[in-house]
Amino acid sequence: MDRDPRASPAAQPVNGDLPRGRNKRPPRGSIDVADLPRTRRAGEIPMKRTMIVAGTLLLGAGAVMAQQEIAVQQDNLMRSIAKNQYGVLQKMSKGDIPFDKAAADQAIAAIEADVAKIAKIFEINPKQDVVNATYGSSPKVWQNKADFDSKIPPVQKAIADVKGKITDNASLKAAYTSINDRCNDCHETYRVKLK
């Protein structure tokens, strides 16, 4: 048997119980380096710190992506309004495309639906602009949100006043001008040109 006759039987390790898989016990009075607390070697980064940094970077990247998503939603809403207002109503009123009552009514209905979403979509300040966008939202939107929101009902009223009343190019021009003027009341203060 591999026991030291001077040690008590409970304190004496047996062959399979030797620390760290060693075949021999260290000499009496010596320090076993494996039992000492481990210190960092030069260039070694503790795993805990690495995980904290990586987690923080992932959270930060997630927040940036979420902010960009909000900015994209806001930009898409404004582009949808512009597509109908400028791409249909303005072009038709200028004679760039032929007058089409059904198309004009459809554009008015789409603008009306999109304008109703503005207050909700612009609740959160994304604190950044959409990459490569021509226009963006001024920080004033969130600095004076009540005033920004107060600009929406006049646009809705202008739309309601012309809805279903467009019969020819002259009435289309009047409708376009009325709606566009109310939109510009907001754009003068709350829209910024980025490019």
Short mmCIF file of C-alpha atoms in Angstrom, two decimals:
data_model
loop_
_atom_site.label_atom_id
_atom_site.label_comp_id
_atom_site.label_asym_id
_atom_site.label_seq_id
_atom_site.Cartn_x
_atom_site.Cartn_y
_atom_site.Cartn_z
CA MET A 1 0.00 0.00 0.00
CA ASP A 2 1.12 3.57 -0.69
CA ARG A 3 0.42 5.08 2.69
CA ASP A 4 2.78 6.97 4.94
CA PRO A 5 2.84 5.06 8.20
CA ARG A 6 3.05 8.28 10.24
CA ALA A 7 -0.14 9.90 8.78
CA SER A 8 -3.63 9.11 9.91
CA PRO A 9 -5.51 6.85 7.52
CA ALA A 10 -8.17 9.51 6.58
CA ALA A 11 -5.64 12.20 5.66
CA GLN A 12 -3.46 9.92 3.55
CA PRO A 13 -4.30 9.82 -0.20
CA VAL A 14 -4.44 6.52 -2.01
CA ASN A 15 -2.92 6.14 -5.49
CA GLY A 16 -6.17 7.14 -7.28
CA ASP A 17 -6.65 10.10 -4.94
CA LEU A 18 -3.39 11.92 -5.64
CA PRO A 19 -3.91 15.59 -6.58
CA ARG A 20 -3.95 16.58 -10.27
CA GLY A 21 -3.16 13.08 -11.56
CA ARG A 22 0.45 13.06 -10.28
CA ASN A 23 2.21 9.83 -9.53
CA LYS A 24 4.14 11.16 -6.58
CA ARG A 25 3.34 13.35 -3.67
CA PRO A 26 5.33 16.58 -3.39
CA PRO A 27 8.08 16.51 -0.80
CA ARG A 28 7.06 17.51 2.68
CA GLY A 29 7.26 21.25 3.34
CA SER A 30 7.26 22.18 -0.35
CA ILE A 31 4.53 24.31 -1.96
CA ASP A 32 2.40 22.74 -4.65
CA VAL A 33 2.19 25.41 -7.42
CA ALA A 34 -1.07 23.92 -8.73
CA ASP A 35 -2.78 24.77 -5.43
CA LEU A 36 -1.78 28.46 -5.55
CA PRO A 37 -4.21 31.03 -6.94
CA ARG A 38 -3.55 31.51 -10.63
CA THR A 39 -2.22 34.91 -11.71
CA ARG A 40 -2.60 36.37 -15.17
CA ARG A 41 0.19 35.97 -17.61
CA ALA A 42 1.23 38.91 -19.82
CA GLY A 43 -1.24 39.38 -22.68
CA GLU A 44 -3.91 37.13 -21.16
CA ILE A 45 -7.40 38.64 -20.91
CA PRO A 46 -9.72 37.18 -18.31
CA MET A 47 -12.73 35.42 -19.80
CA LYS A 48 -15.20 37.32 -17.61
CA ARG A 49 -13.99 40.68 -18.88
CA THR A 50 -14.09 39.46 -22.47
CA MET A 51 -17.68 38.29 -22.07
CA ILE A 52 -18.73 41.60 -20.49
CA VAL A 53 -17.16 43.60 -23.32
CA ALA A 54 -18.67 41.32 -25.98
CA GLY A 55 -22.11 41.52 -24.34
CA THR A 56 -21.93 45.31 -24.12
CA LEU A 57 -20.94 45.56 -27.79
CA LEU A 58 -23.83 43.29 -28.81
CA LEU A 59 -26.31 45.34 -26.80
CA GLY A 60 -24.96 48.55 -28.30
CA ALA A 61 -25.15 47.14 -31.82
CA GLY A 62 -28.70 45.97 -31.16
CA ALA A 63 -29.69 49.43 -29.94
CA VAL A 64 -28.16 51.07 -33.02
CA MET A 65 -29.99 48.63 -35.29
CA ALA A 66 -33.27 49.30 -33.48
CA GLN A 67 -32.76 53.06 -33.83
CA GLN A 68 -32.02 52.66 -37.54
CA GLU A 69 -35.19 50.55 -37.93
CA ILE A 70 -37.28 53.34 -36.39
CA ALA A 71 -35.67 55.91 -38.69
CA VAL A 72 -36.39 53.67 -41.70
CA GLN A 73 -40.07 53.31 -40.68
CA GLN A 74 -40.37 57.10 -40.43
CA ASP A 75 -38.64 57.59 -43.77
CA ASN A 76 -40.79 54.94 -45.47
CA LEU A 77 -43.97 56.62 -44.23
CA MET A 78 -42.90 60.00 -45.58
CA ARG A 79 -41.81 58.41 -48.89
CA SER A 80 -45.23 56.75 -49.21
CA ILE A 81 -46.95 60.11 -48.76
CA ALA A 82 -44.55 61.78 -51.21
CA LYS A 83 -45.08 59.03 -53.81
CA ASN A 84 -48.81 59.75 -53.86
CA GLN A 85 -48.61 63.50 -53.39
CA TYR A 86 -45.80 64.31 -55.79
CA GLY A 87 -45.71 61.21 -57.96
CA VAL A 88 -49.45 61.25 -58.68
CA LEU A 89 -51.24 64.46 -57.62
CA GLN A 90 -48.51 66.96 -58.52
CA LYS A 91 -47.59 65.29 -61.82
CA MET A 92 -51.25 65.01 -62.78
CA SER A 93 -51.96 68.65 -61.84
CA LYS A 94 -48.99 69.81 -63.98
CA GLY A 95 -50.08 67.68 -66.91
CA ASP A 96 -47.00 65.44 -66.73
CA ILE A 97 -49.37 62.47 -66.58
CA PRO A 98 -52.97 62.41 -67.84
CA PHE A 99 -55.81 63.24 -65.45
CA ASP A 100 -57.30 60.09 -63.94
CA LYS A 101 -60.03 60.61 -61.34
CA ALA A 102 -59.71 57.07 -59.95
CA ALA A 103 -55.93 57.42 -59.55
CA ALA A 104 -56.34 60.84 -57.89
CA ASP A 105 -58.96 59.49 -55.47
CA GLN A 106 -56.76 56.51 -54.68
CA ALA A 107 -53.75 58.79 -54.02
CA ILE A 108 -55.86 61.01 -51.72
CA ALA A 109 -57.09 57.93 -49.79
CA ALA A 110 -53.51 56.61 -49.42
CA ILE A 111 -52.25 60.01 -48.20
CA GLU A 112 -55.13 60.19 -45.71
CA ALA A 113 -54.27 56.74 -44.31
CA ASP A 114 -50.56 57.56 -44.05
CA VAL A 115 -51.08 60.97 -42.41
CA ALA A 116 -53.10 59.25 -39.69
CA LYS A 117 -49.97 57.21 -38.81
CA ILE A 118 -47.56 60.15 -38.44
CA ALA A 119 -48.03 60.87 -34.71
CA LYS A 120 -47.54 57.21 -33.78
CA ILE A 121 -44.56 56.56 -36.09
CA PHE A 122 -42.80 59.71 -34.85
CA GLU A 123 -43.24 58.96 -31.12
CA ILE A 124 -39.63 57.77 -30.74
CA ASN A 125 -36.60 59.81 -31.69
CA PRO A 126 -34.22 57.48 -33.54
CA LYS A 127 -31.37 59.97 -32.97
CA GLN A 128 -30.02 59.16 -36.42
CA ASP A 129 -30.99 59.53 -40.04
CA VAL A 130 -31.54 56.86 -42.64
CA VAL A 131 -28.36 56.09 -44.56
CA ASN A 132 -28.35 57.86 -47.96
CA ALA A 133 -31.67 59.63 -47.31
CA THR A 134 -32.25 63.02 -48.93
CA TYR A 135 -34.40 64.34 -46.08
CA GLY A 136 -34.55 63.60 -42.38
CA SER A 137 -36.39 64.62 -39.25
CA SER A 138 -35.19 67.58 -37.28
CA PRO A 139 -34.54 66.99 -33.57
CA LYS A 140 -37.15 69.74 -33.06
CA VAL A 141 -39.83 67.07 -33.68
CA TRP A 142 -39.12 65.57 -30.25
CA GLN A 143 -38.10 68.80 -28.56
CA ASN A 144 -41.55 70.23 -29.32
CA LYS A 145 -43.67 67.13 -29.95
CA ALA A 146 -46.95 68.86 -29.06
CA ASP A 147 -46.41 71.48 -31.78
CA PHE A 148 -45.36 68.79 -34.26
CA ASP A 149 -48.51 66.79 -33.51
CA SER A 150 -50.63 69.95 -33.85
CA LYS A 151 -49.56 70.20 -37.52
CA ILE A 152 -51.31 66.90 -38.39
CA PRO A 153 -55.02 67.87 -37.99
CA PRO A 154 -54.80 70.73 -40.55
CA VAL A 155 -53.42 68.26 -43.11
CA GLN A 156 -56.22 65.81 -42.29
CA LYS A 157 -58.79 68.63 -42.66
CA ALA A 158 -57.35 69.67 -46.03
CA ILE A 159 -57.61 66.06 -47.21
CA ALA A 160 -61.19 65.72 -45.91
CA ASP A 161 -62.17 68.98 -47.64
CA VAL A 162 -61.09 67.71 -51.08
CA LYS A 163 -61.83 64.01 -50.77
CA GLY A 164 -64.38 62.93 -53.36
CA LYS A 165 -64.53 66.42 -54.87
CA ILE A 166 -61.86 66.06 -57.55
CA THR A 167 -63.61 66.03 -60.91
CA ASP A 168 -61.14 67.62 -63.31
CA ASN A 169 -57.64 69.03 -63.56
CA ALA A 170 -58.64 72.41 -62.09
CA SER A 171 -60.14 70.82 -58.93
CA LEU A 172 -57.09 68.53 -58.71
CA LYS A 173 -54.73 71.55 -58.76
CA ALA A 174 -56.73 73.22 -55.98
CA ALA A 175 -56.74 69.98 -53.93
CA TYR A 176 -53.00 69.43 -54.42
CA THR A 177 -52.19 73.03 -53.43
CA SER A 178 -54.39 72.87 -50.33
CA ILE A 179 -52.86 69.61 -49.07
CA ASN A 180 -49.29 70.55 -50.02
CA ASP A 181 -49.51 73.91 -48.21
CA ARG A 182 -50.54 72.17 -44.97
CA CYS A 183 -47.73 69.62 -45.36
CA ASN A 184 -45.21 72.43 -45.89
CA ASP A 185 -46.35 74.11 -42.65
CA CYS A 186 -44.76 71.15 -40.88
CA HIS A 187 -41.84 70.60 -43.24
CA GLU A 188 -40.59 74.18 -42.81
CA THR A 189 -39.81 73.49 -39.15
CA TYR A 190 -39.47 69.73 -38.76
CA ARG A 191 -37.82 68.44 -41.93
CA VAL A 192 -34.12 68.89 -42.74
CA LYS A 193 -32.36 68.40 -46.07
CA LEU A 194 -29.49 65.94 -45.65
CA LYS A 195 -28.03 66.02 -49.17
#
